[in-house]
mmCIF file with all atom_site columns, N, CA, C and O in Angstrom:
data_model
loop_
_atom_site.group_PDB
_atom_site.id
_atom_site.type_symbol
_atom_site.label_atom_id
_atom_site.label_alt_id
_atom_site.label_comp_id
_atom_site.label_asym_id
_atom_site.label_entity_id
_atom_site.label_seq_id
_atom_site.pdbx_PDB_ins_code
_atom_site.Cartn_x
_atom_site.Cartn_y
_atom_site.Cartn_z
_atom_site.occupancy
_atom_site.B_iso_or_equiv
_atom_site.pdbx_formal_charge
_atom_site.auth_seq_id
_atom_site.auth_comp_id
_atom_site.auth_asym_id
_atom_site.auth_atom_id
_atom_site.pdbx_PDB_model_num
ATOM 1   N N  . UNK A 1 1  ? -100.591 -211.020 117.970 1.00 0.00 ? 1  UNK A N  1
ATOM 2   C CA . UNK A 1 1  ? -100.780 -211.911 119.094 1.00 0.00 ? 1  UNK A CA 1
ATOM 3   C C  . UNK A 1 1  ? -100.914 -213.360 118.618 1.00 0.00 ? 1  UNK A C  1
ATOM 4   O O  . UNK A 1 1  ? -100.161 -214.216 119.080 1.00 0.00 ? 1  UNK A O  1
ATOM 5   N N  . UNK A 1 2  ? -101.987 -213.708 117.574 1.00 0.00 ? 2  UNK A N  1
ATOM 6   C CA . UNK A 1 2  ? -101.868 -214.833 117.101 1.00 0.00 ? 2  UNK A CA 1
ATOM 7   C C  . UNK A 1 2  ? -101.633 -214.931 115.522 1.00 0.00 ? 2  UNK A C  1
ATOM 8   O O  . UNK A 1 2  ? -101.705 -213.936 114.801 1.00 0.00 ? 2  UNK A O  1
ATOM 9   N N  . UNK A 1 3  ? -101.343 -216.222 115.043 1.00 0.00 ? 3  UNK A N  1
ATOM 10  C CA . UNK A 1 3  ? -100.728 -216.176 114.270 1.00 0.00 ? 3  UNK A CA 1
ATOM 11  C C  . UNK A 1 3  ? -101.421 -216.550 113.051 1.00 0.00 ? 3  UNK A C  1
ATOM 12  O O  . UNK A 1 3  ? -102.621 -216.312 112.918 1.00 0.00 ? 3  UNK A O  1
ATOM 13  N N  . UNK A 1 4  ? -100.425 -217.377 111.757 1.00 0.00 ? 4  UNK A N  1
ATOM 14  C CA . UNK A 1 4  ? -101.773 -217.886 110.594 1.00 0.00 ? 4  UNK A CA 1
ATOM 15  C C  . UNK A 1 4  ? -102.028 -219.341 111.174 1.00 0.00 ? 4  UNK A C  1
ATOM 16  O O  . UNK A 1 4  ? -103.101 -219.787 110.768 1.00 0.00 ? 4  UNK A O  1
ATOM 17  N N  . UNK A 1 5  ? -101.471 -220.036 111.849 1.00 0.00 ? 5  UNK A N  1
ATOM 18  C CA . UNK A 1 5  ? -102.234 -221.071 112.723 1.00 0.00 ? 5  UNK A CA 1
ATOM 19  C C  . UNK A 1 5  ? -103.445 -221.368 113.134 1.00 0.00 ? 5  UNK A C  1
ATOM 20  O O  . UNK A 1 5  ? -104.320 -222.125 112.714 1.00 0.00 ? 5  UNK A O  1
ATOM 21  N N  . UNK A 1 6  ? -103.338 -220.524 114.173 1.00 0.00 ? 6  UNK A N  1
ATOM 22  C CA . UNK A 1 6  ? -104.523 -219.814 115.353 1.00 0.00 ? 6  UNK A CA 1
ATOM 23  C C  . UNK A 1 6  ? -105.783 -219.774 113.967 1.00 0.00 ? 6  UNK A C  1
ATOM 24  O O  . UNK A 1 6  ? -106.733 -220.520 113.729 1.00 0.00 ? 6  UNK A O  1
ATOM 25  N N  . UNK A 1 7  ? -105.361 -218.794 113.401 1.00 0.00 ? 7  UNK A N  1
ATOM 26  C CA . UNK A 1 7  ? -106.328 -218.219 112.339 1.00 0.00 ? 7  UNK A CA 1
ATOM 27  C C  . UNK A 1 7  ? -107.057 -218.913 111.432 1.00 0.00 ? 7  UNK A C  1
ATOM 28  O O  . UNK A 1 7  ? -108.132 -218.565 110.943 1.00 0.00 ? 7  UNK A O  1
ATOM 29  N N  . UNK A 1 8  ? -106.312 -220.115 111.177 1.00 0.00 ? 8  UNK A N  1
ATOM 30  C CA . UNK A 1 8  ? -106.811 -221.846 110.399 1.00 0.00 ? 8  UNK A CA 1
ATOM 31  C C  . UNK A 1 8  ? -107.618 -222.633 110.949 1.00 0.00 ? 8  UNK A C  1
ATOM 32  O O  . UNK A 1 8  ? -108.407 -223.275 110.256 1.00 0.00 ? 8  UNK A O  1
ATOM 33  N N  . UNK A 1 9  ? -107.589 -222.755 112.366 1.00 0.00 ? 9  UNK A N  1
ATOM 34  C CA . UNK A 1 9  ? -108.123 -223.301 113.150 1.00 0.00 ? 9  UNK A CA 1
ATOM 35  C C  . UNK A 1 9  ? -109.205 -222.553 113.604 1.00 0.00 ? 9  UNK A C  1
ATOM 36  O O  . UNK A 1 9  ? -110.163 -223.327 113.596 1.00 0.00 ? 9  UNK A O  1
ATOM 37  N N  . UNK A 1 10 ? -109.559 -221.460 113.996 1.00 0.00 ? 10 UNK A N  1
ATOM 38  C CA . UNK A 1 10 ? -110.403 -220.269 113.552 1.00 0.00 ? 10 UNK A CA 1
ATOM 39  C C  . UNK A 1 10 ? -111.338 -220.488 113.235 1.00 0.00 ? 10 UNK A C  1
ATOM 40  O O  . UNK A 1 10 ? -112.299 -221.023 113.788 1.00 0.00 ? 10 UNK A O  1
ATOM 41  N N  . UNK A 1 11 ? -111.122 -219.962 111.955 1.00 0.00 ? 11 UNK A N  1
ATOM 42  C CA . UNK A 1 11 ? -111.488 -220.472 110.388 1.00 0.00 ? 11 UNK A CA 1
ATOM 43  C C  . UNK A 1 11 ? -112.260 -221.642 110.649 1.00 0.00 ? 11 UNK A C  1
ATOM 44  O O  . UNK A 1 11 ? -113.479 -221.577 110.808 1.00 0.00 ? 11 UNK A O  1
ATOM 45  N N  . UNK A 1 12 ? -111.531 -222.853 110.708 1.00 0.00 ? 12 UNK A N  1
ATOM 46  C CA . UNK A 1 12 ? -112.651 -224.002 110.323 1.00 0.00 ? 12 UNK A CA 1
ATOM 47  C C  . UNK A 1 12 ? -113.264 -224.359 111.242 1.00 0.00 ? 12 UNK A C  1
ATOM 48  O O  . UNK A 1 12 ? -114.008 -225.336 111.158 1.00 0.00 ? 12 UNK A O  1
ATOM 49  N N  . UNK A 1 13 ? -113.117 -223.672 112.345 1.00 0.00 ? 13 UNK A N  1
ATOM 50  C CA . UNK A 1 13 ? -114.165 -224.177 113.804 1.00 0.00 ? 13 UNK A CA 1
ATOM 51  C C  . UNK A 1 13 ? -115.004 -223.276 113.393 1.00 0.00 ? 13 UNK A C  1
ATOM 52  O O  . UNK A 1 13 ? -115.988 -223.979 113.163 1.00 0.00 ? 13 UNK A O  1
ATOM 53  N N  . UNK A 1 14 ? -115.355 -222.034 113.097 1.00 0.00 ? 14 UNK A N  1
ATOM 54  C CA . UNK A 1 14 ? -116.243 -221.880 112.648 1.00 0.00 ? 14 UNK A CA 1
ATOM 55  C C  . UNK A 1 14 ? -117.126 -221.904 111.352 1.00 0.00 ? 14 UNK A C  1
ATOM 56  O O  . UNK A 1 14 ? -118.262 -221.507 111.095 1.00 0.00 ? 14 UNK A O  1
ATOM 57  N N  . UNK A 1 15 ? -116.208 -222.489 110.693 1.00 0.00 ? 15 UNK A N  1
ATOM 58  C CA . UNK A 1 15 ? -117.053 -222.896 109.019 1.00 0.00 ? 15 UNK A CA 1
ATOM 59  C C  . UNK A 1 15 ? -117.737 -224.363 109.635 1.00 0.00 ? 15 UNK A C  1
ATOM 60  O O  . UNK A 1 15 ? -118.879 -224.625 109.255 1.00 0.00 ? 15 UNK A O  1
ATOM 61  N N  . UNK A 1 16 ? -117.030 -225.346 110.607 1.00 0.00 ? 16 UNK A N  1
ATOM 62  C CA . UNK A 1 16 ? -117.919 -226.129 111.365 1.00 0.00 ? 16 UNK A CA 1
ATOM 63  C C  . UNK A 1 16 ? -118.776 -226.143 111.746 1.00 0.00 ? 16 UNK A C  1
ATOM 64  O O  . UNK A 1 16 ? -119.634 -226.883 111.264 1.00 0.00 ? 16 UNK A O  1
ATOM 65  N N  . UNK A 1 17 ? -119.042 -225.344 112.817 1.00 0.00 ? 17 UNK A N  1
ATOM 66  C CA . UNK A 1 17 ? -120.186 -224.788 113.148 1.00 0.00 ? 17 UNK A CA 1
ATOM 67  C C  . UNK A 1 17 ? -121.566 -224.314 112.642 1.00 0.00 ? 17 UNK A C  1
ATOM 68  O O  . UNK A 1 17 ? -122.728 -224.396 113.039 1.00 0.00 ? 17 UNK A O  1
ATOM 69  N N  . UNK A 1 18 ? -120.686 -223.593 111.214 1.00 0.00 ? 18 UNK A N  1
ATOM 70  C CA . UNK A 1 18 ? -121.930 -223.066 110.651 1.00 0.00 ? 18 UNK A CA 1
ATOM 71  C C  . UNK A 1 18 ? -122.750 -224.164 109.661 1.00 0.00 ? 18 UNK A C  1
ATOM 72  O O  . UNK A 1 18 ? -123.916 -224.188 109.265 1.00 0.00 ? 18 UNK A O  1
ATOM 73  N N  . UNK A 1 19 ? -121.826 -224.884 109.490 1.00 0.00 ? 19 UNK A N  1
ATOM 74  C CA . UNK A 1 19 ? -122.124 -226.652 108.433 1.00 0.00 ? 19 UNK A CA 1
ATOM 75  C C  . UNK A 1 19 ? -123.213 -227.181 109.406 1.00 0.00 ? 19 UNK A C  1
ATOM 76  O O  . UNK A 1 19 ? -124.409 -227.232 109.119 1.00 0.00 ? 19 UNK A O  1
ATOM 77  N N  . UNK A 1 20 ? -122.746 -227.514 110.421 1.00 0.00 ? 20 UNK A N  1
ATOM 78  C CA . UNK A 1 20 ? -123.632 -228.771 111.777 1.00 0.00 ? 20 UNK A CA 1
ATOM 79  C C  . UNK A 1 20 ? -124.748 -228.034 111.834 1.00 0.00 ? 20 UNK A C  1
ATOM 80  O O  . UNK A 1 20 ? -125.808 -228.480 111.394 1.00 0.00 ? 20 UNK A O  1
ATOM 81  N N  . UNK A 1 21 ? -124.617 -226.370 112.583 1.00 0.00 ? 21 UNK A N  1
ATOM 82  C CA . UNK A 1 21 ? -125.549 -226.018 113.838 1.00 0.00 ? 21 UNK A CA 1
ATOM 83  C C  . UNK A 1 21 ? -126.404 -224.750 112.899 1.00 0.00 ? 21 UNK A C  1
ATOM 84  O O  . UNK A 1 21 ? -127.191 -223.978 113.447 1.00 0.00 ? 21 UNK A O  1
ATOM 85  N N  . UNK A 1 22 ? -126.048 -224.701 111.226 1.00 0.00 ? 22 UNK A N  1
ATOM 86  C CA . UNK A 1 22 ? -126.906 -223.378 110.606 1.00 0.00 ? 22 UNK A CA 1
ATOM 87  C C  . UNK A 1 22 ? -126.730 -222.186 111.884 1.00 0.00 ? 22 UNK A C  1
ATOM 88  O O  . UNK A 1 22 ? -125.881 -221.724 112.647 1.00 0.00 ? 22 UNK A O  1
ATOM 89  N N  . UNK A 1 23 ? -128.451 -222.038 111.444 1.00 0.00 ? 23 UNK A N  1
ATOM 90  C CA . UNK A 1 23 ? -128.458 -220.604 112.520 1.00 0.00 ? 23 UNK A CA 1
ATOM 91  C C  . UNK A 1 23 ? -127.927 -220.390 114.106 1.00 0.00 ? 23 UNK A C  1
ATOM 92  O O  . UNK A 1 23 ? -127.254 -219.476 114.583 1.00 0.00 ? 23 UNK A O  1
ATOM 93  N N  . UNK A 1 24 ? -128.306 -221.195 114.525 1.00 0.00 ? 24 UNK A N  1
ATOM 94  C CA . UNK A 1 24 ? -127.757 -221.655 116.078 1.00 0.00 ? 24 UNK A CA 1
ATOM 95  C C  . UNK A 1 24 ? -126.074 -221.849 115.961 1.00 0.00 ? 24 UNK A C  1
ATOM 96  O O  . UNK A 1 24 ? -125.594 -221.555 117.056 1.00 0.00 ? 24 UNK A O  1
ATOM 97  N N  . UNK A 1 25 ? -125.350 -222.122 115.297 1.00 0.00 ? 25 UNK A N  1
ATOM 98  C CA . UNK A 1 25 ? -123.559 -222.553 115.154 1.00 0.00 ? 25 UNK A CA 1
ATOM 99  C C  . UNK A 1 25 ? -123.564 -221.346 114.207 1.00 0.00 ? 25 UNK A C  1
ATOM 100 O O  . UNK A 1 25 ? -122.375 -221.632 114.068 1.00 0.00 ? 25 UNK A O  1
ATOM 101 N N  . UNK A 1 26 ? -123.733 -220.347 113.473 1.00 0.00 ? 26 UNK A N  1
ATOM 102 C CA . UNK A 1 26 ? -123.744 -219.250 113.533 1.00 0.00 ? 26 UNK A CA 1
ATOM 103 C C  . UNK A 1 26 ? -123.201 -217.675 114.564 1.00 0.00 ? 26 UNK A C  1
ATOM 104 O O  . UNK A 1 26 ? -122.483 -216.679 114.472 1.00 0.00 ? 26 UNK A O  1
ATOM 105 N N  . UNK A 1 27 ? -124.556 -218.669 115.920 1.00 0.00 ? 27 UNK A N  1
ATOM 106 C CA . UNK A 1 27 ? -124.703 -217.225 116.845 1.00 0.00 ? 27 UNK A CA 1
ATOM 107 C C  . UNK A 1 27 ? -123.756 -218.302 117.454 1.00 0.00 ? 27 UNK A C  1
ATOM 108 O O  . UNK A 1 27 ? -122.723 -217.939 116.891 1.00 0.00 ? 27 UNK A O  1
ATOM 109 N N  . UNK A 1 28 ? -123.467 -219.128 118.037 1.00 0.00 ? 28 UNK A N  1
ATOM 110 C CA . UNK A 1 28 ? -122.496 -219.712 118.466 1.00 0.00 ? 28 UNK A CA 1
ATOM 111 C C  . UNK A 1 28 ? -120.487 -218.992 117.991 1.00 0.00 ? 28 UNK A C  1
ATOM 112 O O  . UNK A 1 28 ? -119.539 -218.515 118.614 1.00 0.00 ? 28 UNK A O  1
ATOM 113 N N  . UNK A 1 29 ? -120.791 -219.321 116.692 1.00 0.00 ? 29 UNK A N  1
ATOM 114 C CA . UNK A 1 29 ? -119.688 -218.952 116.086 1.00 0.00 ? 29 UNK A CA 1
ATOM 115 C C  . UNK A 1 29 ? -119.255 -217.069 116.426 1.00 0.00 ? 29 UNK A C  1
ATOM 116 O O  . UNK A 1 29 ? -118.152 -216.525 116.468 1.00 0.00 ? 29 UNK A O  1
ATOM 117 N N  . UNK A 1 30 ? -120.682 -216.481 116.621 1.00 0.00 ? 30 UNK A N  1
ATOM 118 C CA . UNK A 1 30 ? -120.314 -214.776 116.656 1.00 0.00 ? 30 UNK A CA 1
ATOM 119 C C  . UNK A 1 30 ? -120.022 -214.732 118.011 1.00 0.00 ? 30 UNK A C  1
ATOM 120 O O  . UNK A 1 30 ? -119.160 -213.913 118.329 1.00 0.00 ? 30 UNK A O  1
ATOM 121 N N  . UNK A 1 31 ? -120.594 -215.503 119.024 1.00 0.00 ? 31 UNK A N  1
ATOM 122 C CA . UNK A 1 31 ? -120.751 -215.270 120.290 1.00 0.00 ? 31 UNK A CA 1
ATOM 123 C C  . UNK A 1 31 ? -119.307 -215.643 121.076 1.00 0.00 ? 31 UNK A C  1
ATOM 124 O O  . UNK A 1 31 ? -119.003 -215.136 122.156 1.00 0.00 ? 31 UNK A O  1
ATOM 125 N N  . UNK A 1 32 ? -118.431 -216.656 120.320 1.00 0.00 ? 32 UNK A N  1
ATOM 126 C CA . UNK A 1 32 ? -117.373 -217.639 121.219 1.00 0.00 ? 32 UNK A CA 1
ATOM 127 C C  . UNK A 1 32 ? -116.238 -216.718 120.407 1.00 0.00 ? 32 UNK A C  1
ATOM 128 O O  . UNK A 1 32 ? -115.837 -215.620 120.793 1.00 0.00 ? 32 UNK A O  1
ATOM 129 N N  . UNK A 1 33 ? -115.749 -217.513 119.023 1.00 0.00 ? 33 UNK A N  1
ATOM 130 C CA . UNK A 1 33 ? -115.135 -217.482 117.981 1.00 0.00 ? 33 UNK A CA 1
ATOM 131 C C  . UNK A 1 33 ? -114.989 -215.878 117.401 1.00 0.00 ? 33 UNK A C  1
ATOM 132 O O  . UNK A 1 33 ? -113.976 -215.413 117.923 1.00 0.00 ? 33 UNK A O  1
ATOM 133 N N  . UNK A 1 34 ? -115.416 -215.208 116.811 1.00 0.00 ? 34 UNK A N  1
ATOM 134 C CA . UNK A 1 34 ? -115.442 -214.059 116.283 1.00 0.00 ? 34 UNK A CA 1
ATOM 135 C C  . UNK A 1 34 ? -114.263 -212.846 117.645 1.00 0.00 ? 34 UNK A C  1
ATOM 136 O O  . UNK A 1 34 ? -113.190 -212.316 117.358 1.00 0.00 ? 34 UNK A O  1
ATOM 137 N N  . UNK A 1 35 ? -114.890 -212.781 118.814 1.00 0.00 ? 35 UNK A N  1
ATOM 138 C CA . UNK A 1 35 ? -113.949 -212.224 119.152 1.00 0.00 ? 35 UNK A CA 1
ATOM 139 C C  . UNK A 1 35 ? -112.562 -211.946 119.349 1.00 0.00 ? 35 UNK A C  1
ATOM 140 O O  . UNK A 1 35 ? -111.787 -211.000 119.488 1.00 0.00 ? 35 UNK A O  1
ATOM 141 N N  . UNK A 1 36 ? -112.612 -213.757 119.275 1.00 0.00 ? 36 UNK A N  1
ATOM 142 C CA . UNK A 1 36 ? -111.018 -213.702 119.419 1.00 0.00 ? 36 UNK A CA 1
ATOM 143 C C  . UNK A 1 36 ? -110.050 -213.741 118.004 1.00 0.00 ? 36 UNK A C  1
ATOM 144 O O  . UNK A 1 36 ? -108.874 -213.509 117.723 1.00 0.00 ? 36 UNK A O  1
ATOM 145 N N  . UNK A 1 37 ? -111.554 -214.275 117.144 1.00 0.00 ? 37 UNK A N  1
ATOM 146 C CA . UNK A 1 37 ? -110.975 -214.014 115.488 1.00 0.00 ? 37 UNK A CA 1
ATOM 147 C C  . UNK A 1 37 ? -110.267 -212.276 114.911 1.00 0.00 ? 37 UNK A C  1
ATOM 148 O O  . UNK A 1 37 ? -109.535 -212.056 113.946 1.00 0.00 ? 37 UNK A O  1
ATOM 149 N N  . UNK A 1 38 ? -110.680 -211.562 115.650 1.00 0.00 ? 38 UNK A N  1
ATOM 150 C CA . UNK A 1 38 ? -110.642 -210.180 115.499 1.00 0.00 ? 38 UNK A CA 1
ATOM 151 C C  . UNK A 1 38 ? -109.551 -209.631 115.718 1.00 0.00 ? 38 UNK A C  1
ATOM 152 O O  . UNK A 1 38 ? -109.037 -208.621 115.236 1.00 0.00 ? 38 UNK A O  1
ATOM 153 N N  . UNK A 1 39 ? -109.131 -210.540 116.676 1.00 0.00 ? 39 UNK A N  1
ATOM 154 C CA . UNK A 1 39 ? -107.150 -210.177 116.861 1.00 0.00 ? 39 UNK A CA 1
ATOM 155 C C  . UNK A 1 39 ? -106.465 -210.584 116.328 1.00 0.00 ? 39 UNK A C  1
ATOM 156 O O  . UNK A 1 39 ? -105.274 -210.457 116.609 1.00 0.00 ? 39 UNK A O  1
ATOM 157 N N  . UNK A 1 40 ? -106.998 -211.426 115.063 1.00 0.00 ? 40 UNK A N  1
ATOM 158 C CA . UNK A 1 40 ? -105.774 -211.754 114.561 1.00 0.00 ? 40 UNK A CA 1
ATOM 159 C C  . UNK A 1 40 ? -105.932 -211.580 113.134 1.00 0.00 ? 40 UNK A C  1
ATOM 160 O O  . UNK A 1 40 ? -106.826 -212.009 112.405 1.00 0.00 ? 40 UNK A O  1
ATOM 161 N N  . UNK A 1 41 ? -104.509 -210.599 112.744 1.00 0.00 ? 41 UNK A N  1
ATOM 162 C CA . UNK A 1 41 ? -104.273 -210.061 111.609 1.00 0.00 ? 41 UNK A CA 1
ATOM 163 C C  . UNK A 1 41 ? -104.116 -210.576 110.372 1.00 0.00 ? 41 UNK A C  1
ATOM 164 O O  . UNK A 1 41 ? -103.278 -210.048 109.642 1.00 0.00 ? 41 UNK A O  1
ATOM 165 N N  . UNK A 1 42 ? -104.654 -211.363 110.037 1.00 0.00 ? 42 UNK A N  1
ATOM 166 C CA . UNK A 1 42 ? -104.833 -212.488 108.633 1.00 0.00 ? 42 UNK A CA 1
ATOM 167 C C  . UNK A 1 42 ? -106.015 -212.458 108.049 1.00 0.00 ? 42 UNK A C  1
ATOM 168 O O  . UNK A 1 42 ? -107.043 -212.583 108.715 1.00 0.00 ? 42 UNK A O  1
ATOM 169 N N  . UNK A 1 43 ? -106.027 -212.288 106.724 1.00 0.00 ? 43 UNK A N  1
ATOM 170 C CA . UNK A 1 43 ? -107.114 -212.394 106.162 1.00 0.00 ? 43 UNK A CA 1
ATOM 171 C C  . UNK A 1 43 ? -108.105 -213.745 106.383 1.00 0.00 ? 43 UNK A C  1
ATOM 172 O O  . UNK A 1 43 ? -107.599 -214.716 106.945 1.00 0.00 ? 43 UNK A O  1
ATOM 173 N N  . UNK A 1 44 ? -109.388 -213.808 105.985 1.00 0.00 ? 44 UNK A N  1
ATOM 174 C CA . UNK A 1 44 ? -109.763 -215.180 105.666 1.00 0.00 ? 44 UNK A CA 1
ATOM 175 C C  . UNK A 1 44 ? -108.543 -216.343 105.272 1.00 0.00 ? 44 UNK A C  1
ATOM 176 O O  . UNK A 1 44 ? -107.827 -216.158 104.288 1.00 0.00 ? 44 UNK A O  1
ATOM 177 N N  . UNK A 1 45 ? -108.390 -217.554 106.145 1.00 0.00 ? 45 UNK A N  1
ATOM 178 C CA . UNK A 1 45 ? -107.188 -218.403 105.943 1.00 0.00 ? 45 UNK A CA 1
ATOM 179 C C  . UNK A 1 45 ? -108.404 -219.290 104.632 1.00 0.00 ? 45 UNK A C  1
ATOM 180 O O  . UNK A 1 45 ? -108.061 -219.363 103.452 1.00 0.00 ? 45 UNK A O  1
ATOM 181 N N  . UNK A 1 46 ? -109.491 -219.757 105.027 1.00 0.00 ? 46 UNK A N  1
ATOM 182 C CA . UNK A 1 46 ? -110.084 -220.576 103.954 1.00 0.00 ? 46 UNK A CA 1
ATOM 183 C C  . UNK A 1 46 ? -110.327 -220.357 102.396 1.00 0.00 ? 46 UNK A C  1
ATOM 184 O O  . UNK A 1 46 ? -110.415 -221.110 101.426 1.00 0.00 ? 46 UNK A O  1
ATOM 185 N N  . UNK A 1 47 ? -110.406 -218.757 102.634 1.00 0.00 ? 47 UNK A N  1
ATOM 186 C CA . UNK A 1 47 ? -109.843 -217.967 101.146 1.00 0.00 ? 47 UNK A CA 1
ATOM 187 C C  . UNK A 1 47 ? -108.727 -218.606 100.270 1.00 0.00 ? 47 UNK A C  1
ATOM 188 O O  . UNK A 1 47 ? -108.803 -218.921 99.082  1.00 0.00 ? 47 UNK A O  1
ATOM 189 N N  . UNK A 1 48 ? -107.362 -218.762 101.372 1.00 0.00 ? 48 UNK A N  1
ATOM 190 C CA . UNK A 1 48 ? -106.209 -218.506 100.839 1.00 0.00 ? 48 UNK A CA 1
ATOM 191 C C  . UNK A 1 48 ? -106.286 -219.968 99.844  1.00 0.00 ? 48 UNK A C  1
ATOM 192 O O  . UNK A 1 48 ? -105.878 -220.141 98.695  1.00 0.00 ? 48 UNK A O  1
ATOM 193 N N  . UNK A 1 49 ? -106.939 -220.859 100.735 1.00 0.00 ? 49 UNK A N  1
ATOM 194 C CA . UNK A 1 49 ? -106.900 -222.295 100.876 1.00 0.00 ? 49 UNK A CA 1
ATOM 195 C C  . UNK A 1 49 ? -108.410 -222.695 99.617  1.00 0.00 ? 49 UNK A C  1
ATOM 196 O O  . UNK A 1 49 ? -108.798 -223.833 99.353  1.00 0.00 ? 49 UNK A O  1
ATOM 197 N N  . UNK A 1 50 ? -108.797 -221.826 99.237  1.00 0.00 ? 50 UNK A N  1
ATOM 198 C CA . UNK A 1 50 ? -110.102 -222.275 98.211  1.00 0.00 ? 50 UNK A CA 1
ATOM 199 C C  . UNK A 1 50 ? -111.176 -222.893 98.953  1.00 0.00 ? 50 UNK A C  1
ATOM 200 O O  . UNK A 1 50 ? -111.805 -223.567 98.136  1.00 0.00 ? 50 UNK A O  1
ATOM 201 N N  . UNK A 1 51 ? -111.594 -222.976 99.871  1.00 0.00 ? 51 UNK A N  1
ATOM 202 C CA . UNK A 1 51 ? -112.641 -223.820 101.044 1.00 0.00 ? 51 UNK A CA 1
ATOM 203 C C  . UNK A 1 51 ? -113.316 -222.672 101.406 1.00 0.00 ? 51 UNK A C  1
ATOM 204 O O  . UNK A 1 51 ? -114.388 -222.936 101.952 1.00 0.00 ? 51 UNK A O  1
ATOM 205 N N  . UNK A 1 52 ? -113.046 -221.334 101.286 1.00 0.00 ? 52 UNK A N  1
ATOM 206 C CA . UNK A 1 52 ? -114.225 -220.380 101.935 1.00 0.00 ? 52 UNK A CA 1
ATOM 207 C C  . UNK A 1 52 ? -115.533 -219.978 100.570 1.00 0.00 ? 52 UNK A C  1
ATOM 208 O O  . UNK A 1 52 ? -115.321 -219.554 99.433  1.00 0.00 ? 52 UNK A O  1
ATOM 209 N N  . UNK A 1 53 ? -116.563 -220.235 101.091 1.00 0.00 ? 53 UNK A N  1
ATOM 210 C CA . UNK A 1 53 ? -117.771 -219.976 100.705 1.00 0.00 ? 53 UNK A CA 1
ATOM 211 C C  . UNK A 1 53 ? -118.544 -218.767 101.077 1.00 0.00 ? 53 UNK A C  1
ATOM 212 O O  . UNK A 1 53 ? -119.645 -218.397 100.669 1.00 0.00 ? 53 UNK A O  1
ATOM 213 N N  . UNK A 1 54 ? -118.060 -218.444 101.593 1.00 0.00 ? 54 UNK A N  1
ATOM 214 C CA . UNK A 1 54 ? -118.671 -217.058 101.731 1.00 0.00 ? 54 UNK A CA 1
ATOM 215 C C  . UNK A 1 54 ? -117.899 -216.023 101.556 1.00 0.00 ? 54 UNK A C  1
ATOM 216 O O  . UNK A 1 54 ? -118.559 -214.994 101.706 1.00 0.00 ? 54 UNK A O  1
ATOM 217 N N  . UNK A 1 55 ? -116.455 -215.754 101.229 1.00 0.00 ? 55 UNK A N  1
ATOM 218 C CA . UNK A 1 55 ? -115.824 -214.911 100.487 1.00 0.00 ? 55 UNK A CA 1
ATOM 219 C C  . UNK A 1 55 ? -115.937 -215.262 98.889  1.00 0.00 ? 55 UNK A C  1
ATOM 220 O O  . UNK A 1 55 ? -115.836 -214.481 97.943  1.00 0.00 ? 55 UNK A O  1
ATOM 221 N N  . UNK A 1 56 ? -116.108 -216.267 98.878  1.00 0.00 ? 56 UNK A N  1
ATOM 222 C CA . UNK A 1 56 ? -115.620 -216.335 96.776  1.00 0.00 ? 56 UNK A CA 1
ATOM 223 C C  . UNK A 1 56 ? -116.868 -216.648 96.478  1.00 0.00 ? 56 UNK A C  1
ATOM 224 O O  . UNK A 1 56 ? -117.198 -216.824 95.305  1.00 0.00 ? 56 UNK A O  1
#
């Protein structure tokens, strides 16, 4: 349904979130973000890209 786009953008709206708002941009991030992250078939994009901190 969506693509590695979608999935980038994703990605850093919620690595945003979790930077600004900690715990609160967190439950934000599980509550908005995560569901619709779930449809789409791409691994971590910030992985691919060296920017994810909580995979490496």
């Amino acid at each position: 349904m969506f693509g590695r786009k979608a999935a980038e953008k994703l990605d850093d709206a919620a690595a945003a979130l979790h930077r600004i708002g900690g715990g609160t941009g967190d439950a934000i991030a599980n509550k908005v973000i995560a569901p619709i992250r779930r449809r789409v078939d791409t691994d971590c994009t910030r992985c691919s890209r060296g920017k994810c901190k909580e995979h490496n």
